CSV table of C-alpha atoms in Angstrom, one decimal:
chain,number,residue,atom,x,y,z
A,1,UNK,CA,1.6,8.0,4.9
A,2,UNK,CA,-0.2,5.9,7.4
A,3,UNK,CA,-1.6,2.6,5.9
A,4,UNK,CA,-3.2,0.2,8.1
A,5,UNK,CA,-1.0,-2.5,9.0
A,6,UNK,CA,-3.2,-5.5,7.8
A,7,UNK,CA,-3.5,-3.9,4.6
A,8,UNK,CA,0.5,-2.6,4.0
A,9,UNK,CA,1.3,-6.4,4.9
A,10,UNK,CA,-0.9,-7.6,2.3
A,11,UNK,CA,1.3,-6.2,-0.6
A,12,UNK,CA,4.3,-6.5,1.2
A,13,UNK,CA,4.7,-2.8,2.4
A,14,UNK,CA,7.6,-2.4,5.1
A,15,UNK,CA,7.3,0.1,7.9
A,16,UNK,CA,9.3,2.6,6.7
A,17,UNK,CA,10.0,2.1,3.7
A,18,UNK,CA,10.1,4.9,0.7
A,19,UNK,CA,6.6,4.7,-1.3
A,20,UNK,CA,5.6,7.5,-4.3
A,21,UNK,CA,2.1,8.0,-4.5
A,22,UNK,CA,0.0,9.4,-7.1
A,23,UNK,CA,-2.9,11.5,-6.7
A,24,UNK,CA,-5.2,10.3,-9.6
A,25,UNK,CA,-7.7,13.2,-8.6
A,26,UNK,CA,-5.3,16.7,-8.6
A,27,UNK,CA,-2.2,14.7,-10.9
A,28,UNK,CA,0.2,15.5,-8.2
A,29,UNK,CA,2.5,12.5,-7.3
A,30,UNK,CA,5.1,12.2,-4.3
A,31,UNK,CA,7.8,10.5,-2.6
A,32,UNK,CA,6.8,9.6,1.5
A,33,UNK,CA,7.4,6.9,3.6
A,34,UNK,CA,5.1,3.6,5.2
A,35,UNK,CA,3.6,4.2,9.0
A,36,UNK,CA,1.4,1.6,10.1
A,37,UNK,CA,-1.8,1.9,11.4
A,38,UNK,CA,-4.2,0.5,13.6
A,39,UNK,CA,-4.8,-3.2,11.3
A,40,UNK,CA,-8.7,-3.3,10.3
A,41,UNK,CA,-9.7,0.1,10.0
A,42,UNK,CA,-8.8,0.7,6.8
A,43,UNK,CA,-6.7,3.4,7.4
A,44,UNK,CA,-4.7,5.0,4.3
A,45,UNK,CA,-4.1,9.0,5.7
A,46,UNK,CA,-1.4,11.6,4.5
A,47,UNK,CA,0.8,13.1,7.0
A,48,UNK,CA,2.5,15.7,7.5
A,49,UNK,CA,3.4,18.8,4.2
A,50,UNK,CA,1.7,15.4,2.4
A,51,UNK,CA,-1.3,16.4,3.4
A,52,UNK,CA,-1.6,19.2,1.7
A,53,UNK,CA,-1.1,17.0,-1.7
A,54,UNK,CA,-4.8,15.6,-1.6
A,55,UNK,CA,-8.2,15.6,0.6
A,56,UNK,CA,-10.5,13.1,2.0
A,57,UNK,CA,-12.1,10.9,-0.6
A,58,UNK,CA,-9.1,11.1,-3.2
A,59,UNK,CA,-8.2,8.7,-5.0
A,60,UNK,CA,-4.4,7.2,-4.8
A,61,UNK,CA,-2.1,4.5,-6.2
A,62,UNK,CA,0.6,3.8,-4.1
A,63,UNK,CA,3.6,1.7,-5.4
A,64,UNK,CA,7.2,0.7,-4.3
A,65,UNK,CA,10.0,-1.0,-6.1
A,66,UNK,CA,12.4,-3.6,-5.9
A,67,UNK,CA,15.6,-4.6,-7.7
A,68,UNK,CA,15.8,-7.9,-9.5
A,69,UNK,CA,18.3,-10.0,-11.8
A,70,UNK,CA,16.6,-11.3,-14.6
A,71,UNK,CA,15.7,-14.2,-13.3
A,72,UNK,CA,14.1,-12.7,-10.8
A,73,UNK,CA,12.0,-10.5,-12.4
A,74,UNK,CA,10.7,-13.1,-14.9
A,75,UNK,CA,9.3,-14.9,-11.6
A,76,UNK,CA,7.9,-11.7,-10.2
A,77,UNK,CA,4.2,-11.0,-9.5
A,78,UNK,CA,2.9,-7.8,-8.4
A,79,UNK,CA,0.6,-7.6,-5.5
A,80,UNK,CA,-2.1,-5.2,-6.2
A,81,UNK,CA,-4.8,-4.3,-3.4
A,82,UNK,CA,-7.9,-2.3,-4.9
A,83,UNK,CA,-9.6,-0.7,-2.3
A,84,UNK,CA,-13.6,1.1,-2.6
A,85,UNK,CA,-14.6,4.6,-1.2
A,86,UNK,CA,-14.3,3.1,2.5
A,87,UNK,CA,-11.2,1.5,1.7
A,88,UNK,CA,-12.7,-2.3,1.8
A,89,UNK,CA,-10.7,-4.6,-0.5
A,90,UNK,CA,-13.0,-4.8,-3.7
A,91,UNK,CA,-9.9,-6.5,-5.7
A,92,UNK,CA,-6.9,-8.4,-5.7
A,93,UNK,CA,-4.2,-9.5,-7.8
A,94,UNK,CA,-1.0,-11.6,-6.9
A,95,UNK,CA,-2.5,-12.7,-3.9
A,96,UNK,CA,-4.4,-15.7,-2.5
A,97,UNK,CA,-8.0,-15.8,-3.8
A,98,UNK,CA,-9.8,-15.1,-0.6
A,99,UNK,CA,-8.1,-11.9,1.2
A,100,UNK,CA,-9.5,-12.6,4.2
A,101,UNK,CA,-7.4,-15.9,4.9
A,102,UNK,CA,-4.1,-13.4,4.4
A,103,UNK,CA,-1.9,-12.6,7.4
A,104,UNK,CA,0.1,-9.6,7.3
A,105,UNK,CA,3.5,-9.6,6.7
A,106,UNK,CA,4.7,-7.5,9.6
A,107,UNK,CA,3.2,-5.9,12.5
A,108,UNK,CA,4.2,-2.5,13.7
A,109,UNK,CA,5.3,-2.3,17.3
A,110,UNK,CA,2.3,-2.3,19.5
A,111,UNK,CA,-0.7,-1.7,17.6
């Protein structure tokens, strides 16, 4: 799945890294893997057999995991990125109040 980078660095999103996604508008849910796109265009696209899990203008909830002790997980805040029909941040939570002031966390190679 490609996912702009400024937007995958927002929540912490890895190149590379395993994802499962869930299409909220056919049910069907799937394991795939972060590619980052151009930063500022919004870009969240399915790739590859993915594609043919959902269509333009679907709605998805992407998520990824981590392993904690206890302690860590009692300190642990999600970072949650809601996005509108032309993927613009319309919500936040776990991050800064303004998400314009963010920086990504990583930057692919080149773009």
């Amino acid at each position: 799945m490609t996912i702009s980078s400024d937007l995958a660095g927002m929540v912490g999103l890895r190149e590379y890294e395993r994802i499962l996604v869930s299409n909220m508008a056919n049910g069907e849910r799937f394991e795939t893997y972060v590619i980052y796109g151009k930063p500022g265009l919004g870009i969240i696209e399915l790739n590859g057999a993915t594609a043919l899990l959902g269509k333009p203008g679907d709605r998805l909830t992407i998520m990824n995991f981590g392993q904690y002790t206890p302690e860590e997980a009692d300190r642990h805040h999600p970072k949650i990125i809601v996005l509108n029909e032309r993927n613009e941040i319309v919500r936040t939570e776990g991050l800064p109040q303004n998400p314009n002031t963010l920086r990504p966390s990583y930057q692919p190679a080149g773009v």
